CSV table of C-alpha atoms and ligand atoms in Angstrom, one decimal:
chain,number,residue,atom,x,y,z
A,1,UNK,CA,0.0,0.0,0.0
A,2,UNK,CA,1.7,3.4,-1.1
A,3,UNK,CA,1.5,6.4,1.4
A,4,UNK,CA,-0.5,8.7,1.4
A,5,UNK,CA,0.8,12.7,1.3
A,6,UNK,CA,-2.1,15.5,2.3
A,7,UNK,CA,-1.8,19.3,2.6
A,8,UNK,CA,-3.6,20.8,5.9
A,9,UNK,CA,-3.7,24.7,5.1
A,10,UNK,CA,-4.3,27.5,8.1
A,11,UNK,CA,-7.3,29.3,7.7
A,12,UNK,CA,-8.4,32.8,8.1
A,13,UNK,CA,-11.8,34.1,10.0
A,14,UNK,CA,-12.4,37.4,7.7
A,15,UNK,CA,-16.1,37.5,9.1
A,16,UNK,CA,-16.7,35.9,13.2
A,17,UNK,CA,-20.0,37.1,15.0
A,18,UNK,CA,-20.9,35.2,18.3
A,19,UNK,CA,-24.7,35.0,19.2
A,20,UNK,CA,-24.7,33.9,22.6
A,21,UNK,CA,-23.8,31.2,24.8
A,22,UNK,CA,-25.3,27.6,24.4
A,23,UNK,CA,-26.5,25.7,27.2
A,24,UNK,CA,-23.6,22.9,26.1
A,25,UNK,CA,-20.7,25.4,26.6
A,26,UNK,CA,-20.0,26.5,23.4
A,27,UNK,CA,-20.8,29.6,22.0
A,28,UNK,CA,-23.3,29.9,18.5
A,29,UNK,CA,-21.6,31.5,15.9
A,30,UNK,CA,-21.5,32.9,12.3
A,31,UNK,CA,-18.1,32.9,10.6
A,32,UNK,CA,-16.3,33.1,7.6
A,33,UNK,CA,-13.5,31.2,6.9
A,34,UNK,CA,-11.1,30.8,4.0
A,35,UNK,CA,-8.0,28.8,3.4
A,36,UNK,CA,-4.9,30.0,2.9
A,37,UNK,CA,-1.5,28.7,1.4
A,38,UNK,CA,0.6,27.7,4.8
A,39,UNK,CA,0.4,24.5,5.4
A,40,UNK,CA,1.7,21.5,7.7
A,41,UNK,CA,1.9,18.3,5.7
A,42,UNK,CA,1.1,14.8,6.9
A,43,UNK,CA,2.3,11.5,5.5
A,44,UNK,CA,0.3,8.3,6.5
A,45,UNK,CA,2.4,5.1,5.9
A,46,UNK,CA,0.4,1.4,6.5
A,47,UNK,CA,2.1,-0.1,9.6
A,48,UNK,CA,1.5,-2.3,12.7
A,49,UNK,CA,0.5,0.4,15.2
A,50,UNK,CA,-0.3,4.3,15.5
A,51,UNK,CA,3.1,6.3,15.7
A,52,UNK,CA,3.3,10.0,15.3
A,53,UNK,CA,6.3,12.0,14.8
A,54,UNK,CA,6.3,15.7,14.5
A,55,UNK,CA,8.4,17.8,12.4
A,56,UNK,CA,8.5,21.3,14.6
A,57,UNK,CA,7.5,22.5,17.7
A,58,UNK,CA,6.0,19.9,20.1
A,59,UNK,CA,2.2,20.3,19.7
A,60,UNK,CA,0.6,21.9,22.7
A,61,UNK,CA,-2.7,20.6,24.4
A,62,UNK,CA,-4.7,17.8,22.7
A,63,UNK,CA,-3.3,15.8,19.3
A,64,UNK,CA,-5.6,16.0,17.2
A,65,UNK,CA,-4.1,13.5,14.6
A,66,UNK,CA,-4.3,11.2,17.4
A,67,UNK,CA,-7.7,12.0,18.4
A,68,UNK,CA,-8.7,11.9,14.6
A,69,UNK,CA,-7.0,7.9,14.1
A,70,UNK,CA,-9.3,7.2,17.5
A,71,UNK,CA,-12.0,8.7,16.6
A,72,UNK,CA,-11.7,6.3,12.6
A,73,UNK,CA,-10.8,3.2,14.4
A,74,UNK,CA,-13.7,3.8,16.8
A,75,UNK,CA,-15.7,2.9,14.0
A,76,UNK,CA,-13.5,0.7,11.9
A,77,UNK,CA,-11.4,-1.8,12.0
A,78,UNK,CA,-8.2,-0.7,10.6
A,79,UNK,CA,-4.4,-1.2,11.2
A,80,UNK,CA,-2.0,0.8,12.2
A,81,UNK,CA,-0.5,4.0,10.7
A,82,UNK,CA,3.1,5.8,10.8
A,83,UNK,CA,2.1,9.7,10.4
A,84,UNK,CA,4.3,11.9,9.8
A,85,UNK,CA,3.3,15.5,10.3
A,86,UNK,CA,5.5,19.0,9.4
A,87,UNK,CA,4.8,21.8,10.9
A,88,UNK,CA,4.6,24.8,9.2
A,89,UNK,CA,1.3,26.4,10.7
A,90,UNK,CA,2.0,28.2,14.3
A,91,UNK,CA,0.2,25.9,16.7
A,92,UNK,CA,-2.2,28.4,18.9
A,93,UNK,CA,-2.3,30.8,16.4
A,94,UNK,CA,-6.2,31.0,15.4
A,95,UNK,CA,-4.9,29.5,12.2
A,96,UNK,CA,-7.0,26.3,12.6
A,97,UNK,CA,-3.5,24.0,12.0
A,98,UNK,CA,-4.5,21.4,14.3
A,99,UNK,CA,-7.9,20.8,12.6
A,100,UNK,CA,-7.0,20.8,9.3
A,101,UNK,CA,-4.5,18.0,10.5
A,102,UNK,CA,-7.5,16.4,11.8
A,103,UNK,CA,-9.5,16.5,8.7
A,104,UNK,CA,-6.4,15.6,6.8
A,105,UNK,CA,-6.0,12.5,9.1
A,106,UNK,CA,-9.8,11.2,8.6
A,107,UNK,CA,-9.3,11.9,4.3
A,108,UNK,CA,-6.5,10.0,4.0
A,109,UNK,CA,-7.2,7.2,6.5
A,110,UNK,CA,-10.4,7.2,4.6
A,111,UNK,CA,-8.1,7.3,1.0
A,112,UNK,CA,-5.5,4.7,2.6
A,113,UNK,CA,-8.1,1.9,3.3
A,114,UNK,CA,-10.7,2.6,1.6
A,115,UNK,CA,-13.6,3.0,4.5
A,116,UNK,CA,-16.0,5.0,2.8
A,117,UNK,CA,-16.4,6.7,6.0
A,118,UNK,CA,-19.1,9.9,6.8
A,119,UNK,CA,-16.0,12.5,7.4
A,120,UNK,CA,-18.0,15.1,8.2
A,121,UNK,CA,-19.7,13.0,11.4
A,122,UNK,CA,-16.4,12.0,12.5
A,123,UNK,CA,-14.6,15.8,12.3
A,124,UNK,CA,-17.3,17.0,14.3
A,125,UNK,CA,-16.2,14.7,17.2
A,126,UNK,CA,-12.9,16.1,17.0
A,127,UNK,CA,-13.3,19.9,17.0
A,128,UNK,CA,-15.4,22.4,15.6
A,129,UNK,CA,-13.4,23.9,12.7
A,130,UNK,CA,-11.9,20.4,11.6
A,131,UNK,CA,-15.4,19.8,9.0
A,132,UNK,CA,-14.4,23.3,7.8
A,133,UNK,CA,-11.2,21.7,6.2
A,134,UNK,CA,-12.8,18.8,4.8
A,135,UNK,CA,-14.8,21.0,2.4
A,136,UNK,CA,-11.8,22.6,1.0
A,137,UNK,CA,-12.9,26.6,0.3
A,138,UNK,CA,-14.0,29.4,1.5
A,139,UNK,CA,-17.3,28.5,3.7
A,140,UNK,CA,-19.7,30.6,6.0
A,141,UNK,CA,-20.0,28.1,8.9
A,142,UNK,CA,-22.8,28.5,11.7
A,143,UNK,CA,-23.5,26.4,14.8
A,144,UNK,CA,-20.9,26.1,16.6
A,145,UNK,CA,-18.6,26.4,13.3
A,146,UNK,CA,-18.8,22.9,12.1
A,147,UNK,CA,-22.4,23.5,9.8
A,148,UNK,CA,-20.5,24.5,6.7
A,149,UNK,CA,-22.1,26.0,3.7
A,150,UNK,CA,-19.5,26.8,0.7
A,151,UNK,CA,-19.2,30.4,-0.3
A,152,UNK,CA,-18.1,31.0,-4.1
A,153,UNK,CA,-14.7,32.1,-4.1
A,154,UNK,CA,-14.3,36.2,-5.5
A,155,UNK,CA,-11.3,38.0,-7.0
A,156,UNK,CA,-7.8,36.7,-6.0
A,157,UNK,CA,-6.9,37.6,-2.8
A,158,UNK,CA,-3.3,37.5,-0.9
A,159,UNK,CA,-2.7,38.3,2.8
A,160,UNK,CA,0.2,39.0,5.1
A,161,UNK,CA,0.0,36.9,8.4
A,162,UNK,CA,1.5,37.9,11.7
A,163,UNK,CA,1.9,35.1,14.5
A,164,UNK,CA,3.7,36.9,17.4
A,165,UNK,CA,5.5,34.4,18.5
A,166,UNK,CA,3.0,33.5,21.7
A,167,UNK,CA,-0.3,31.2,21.8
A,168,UNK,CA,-3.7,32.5,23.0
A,169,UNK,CA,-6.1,29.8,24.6
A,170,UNK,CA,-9.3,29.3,22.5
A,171,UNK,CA,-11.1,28.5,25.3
A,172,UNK,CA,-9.6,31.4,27.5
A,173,UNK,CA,-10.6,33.7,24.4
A,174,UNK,CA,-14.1,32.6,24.6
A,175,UNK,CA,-14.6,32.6,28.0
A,176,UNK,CA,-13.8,36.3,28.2
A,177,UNK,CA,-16.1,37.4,25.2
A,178,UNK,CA,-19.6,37.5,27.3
A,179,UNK,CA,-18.8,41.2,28.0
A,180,UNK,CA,-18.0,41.9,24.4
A,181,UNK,CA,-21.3,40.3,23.2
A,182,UNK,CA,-24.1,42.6,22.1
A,183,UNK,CA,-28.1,42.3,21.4
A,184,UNK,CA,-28.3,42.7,18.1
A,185,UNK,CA,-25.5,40.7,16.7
A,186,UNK,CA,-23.6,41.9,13.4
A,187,UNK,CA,-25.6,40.3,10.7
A,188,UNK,CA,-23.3,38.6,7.7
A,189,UNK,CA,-24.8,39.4,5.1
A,190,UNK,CA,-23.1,42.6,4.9
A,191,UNK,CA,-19.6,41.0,4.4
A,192,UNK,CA,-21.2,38.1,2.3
A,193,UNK,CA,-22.4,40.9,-0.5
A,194,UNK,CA,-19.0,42.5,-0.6
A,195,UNK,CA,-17.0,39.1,-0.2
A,196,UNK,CA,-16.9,38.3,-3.8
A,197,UNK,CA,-17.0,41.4,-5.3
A,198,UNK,CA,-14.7,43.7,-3.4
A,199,UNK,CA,-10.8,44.1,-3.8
A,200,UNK,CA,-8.7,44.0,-0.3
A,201,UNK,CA,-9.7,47.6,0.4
A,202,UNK,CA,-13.4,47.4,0.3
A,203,UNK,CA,-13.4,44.0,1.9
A,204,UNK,CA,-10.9,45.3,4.5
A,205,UNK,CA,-14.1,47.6,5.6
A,206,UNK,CA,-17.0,44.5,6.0
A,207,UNK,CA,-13.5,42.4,8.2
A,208,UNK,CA,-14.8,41.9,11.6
A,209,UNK,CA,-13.7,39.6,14.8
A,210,UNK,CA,-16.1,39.7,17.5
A,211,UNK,CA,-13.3,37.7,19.1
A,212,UNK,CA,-10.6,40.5,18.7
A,213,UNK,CA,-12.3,42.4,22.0
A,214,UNK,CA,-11.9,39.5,24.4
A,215,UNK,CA,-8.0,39.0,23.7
A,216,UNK,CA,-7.5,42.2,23.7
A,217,UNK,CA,-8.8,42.6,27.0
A,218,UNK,CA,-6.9,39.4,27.9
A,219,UNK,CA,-3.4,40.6,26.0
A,220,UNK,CA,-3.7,44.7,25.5
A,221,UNK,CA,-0.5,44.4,23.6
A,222,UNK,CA,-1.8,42.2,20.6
A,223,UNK,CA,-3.9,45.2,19.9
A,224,UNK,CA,-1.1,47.1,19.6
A,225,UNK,CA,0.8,44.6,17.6
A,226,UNK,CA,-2.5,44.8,15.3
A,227,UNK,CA,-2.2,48.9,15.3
A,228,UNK,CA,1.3,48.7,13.9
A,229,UNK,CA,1.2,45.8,12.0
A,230,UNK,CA,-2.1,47.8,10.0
A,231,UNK,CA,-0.2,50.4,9.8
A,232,UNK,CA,2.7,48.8,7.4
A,233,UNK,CA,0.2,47.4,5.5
A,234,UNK,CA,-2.0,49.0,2.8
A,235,UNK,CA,-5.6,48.6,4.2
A,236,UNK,CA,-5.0,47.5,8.1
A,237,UNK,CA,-4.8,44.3,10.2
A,238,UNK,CA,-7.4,42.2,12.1
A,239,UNK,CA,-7.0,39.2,14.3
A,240,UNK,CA,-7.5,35.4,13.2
A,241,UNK,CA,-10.3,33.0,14.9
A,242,UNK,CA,-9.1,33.5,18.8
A,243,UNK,CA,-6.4,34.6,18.1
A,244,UNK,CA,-3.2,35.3,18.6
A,245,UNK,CA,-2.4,35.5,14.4
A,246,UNK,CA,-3.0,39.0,12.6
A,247,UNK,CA,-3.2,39.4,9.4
A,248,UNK,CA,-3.9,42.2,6.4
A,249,UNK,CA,-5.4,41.9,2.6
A,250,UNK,CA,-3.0,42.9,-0.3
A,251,UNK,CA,-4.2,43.3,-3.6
A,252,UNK,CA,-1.2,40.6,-5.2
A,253,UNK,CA,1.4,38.4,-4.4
A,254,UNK,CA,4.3,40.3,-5.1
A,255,UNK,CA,2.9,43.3,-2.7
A,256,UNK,CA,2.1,40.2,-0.2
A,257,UNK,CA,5.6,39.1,-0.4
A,258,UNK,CA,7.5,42.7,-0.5
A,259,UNK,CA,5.5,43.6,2.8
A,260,UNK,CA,5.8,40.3,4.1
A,261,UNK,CA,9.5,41.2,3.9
A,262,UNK,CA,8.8,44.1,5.3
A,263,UNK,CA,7.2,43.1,8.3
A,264,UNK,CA,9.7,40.3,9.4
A,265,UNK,CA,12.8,43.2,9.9
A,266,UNK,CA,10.2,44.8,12.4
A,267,UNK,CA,8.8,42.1,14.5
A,268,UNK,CA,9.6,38.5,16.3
A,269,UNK,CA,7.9,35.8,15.2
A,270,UNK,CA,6.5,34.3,11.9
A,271,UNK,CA,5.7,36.1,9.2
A,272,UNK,CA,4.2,34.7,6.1
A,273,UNK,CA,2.5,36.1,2.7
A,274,UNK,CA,-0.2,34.0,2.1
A,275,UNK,CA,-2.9,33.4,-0.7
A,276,UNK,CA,-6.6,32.7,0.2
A,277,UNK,CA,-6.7,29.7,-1.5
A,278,UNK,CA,-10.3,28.8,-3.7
A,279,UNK,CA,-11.8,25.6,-4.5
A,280,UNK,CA,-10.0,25.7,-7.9
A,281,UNK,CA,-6.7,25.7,-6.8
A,282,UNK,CA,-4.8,22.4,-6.3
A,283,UNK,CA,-4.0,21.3,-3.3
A,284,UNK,CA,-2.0,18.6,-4.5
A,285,UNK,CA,1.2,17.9,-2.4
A,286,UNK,CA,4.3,18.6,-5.1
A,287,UNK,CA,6.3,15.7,-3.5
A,288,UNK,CA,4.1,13.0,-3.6
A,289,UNK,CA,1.4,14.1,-6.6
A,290,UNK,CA,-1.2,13.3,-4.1
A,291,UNK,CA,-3.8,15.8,-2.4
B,1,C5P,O1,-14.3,22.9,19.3
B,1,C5P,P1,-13.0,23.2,19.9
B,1,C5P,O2,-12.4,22.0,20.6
B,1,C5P,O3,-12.0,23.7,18.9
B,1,C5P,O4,-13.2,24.4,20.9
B,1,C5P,C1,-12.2,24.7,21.9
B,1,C5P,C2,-12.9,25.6,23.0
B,1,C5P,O5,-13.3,26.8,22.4
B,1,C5P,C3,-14.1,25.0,23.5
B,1,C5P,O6,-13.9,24.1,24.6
B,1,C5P,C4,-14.9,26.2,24.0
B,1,C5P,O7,-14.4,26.6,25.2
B,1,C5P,C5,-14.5,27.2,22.9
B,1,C5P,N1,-15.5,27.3,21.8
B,1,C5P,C6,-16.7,27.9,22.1
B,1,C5P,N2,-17.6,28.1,21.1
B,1,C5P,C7,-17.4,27.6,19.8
B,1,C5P,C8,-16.1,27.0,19.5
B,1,C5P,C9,-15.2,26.9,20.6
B,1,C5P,O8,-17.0,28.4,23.2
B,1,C5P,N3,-18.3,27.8,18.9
């Protein structure tokens, strides 16, 4: 049985509205999401048991590759797997890296043996952003993020991304935001009719992060990080999911990657140009000719 080699790209939240607190914990949300070109890569090789090895940082909290092989063999009866996952998304950054390894994981065990297995059921055990990856484009996603209905991708967009270098908790960002929340939530259907149709400078304006406020509030100096960082770039800077990643539209790549540039000789941490990838773009892993 050949390997298997899948991309897991980071994500952006360019839209997040929360409408109140559930009575399971979790918080009912509107968001948009869109994938962008950073990406961990995870290799899945047939073998007696589960192994993982990890090619960067050690991965803080829960492992979701793990949790995403138990949650498969939960329900099937498969063997073993060596995975192999590079890092190249900040762990804790609001990039959604760990779920899109997760929905990675569940693809290509369900590639590898051949299951014919409901993904989306099993991604929602695991977290809720990881069904978001499995649809692969730019999605508004309600619930508690994992009801995911596919937006048609607009006019090429590229992004500069901004990880600071230190990890917000989701769960700490959420748990401040009740102050934050407001009675008539920020309806989407403002961003929706400008997503689309806008360049980065009118879709800059429709950005929001209902999120931003609570780690602000938890980290005052991430705003400021956002202040500057908007200021270098041409149309401003907003925060990812729960943060602690920033980011700014650019009309091109080559503006992406000359601020990019930029950017790095002023702050610590990573700093990435990054396209917002559509559902037409291949995903395909160069090494291995596999997506
Ligand atoms: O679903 P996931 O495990 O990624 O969520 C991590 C934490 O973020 C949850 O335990 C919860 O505290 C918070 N969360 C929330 N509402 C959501 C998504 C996440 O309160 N819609």
């Amino acid at each position: 049985m050949k390997p298997v080699t899948l991309r897991c790209p980071a994500k952006l939240n360019l839209f997040l509205e929360i409408h109140g607190k559930r009575p399971d914990g979790y918080h009912e949300l509107s968001t948009v999401m869109v994938p962008v070109g950073i990406y961990d890569t995870l290799t899945l090789t047939p073998a007696k048991k589960f192994t993982l090895e990890v090619d960067g940082p050690p991965l803080p909290g829960t492992n979701t590759v793990e949790k995403a092989y138990k949650a498969v063999a939960a329900q099937r009866k498969i063997p073993g797997v060596r995975a192999r996952l590079v890092k190249g998304v900040p762990a804790g950054s609001g990039m959604g890296g760990g779920s899109s390894d997760a929905a990675a994981m569940i693809e290509g065990l369900d590639r590898l043996f051949d299951l014919g297995l409901d993904r989306h059921a099993i991604a929602a055990t695991i977290g809720s952003d990881v069904n978001f990856f499995l649809e692969r484009g730019a999605a508004l996603c309600t619930g508690r993020g994992e009801k995911v209905a596919p937006i048609a991708q607009g006019p090429e967009l590229h992004a500069v991304v901004l990880w600071p270098g230190f990890s917000l908790s989701t769960a700490a960002v959420y748990g401040r935001v009740r102050q934050f929340l407001t009675p008539t939530p920020r309806p989407v259907i403002d961003f929706l009719n400008s997503y689309g149709r806008e360049g980065p400078g009118g879709l800059h304006q429709v950005l929001f992060n209902r999120l931003e406020l609570a780690a602000f509030a938890l980290h005052p100096e991430l705003d400021a990080l956002r202040r500057r960082l908007g200021e270098m770039l041409p149309h401003g800077a907003r925060m990812t999911g729960s943060g602690s990643a920033l980011y700014g539209l650019c009309s091109s790549r080559a503006e992406a990657v000359r601020l990019a540039k930029r950017v790095r000789s002023e702050f610590a941490g990573f700093v990435a140009p990054a396209g917002l990838l559509g559902r037409e773009v291949s995903w395909k892993s160069r090494k291995s000719g596999s997506s």
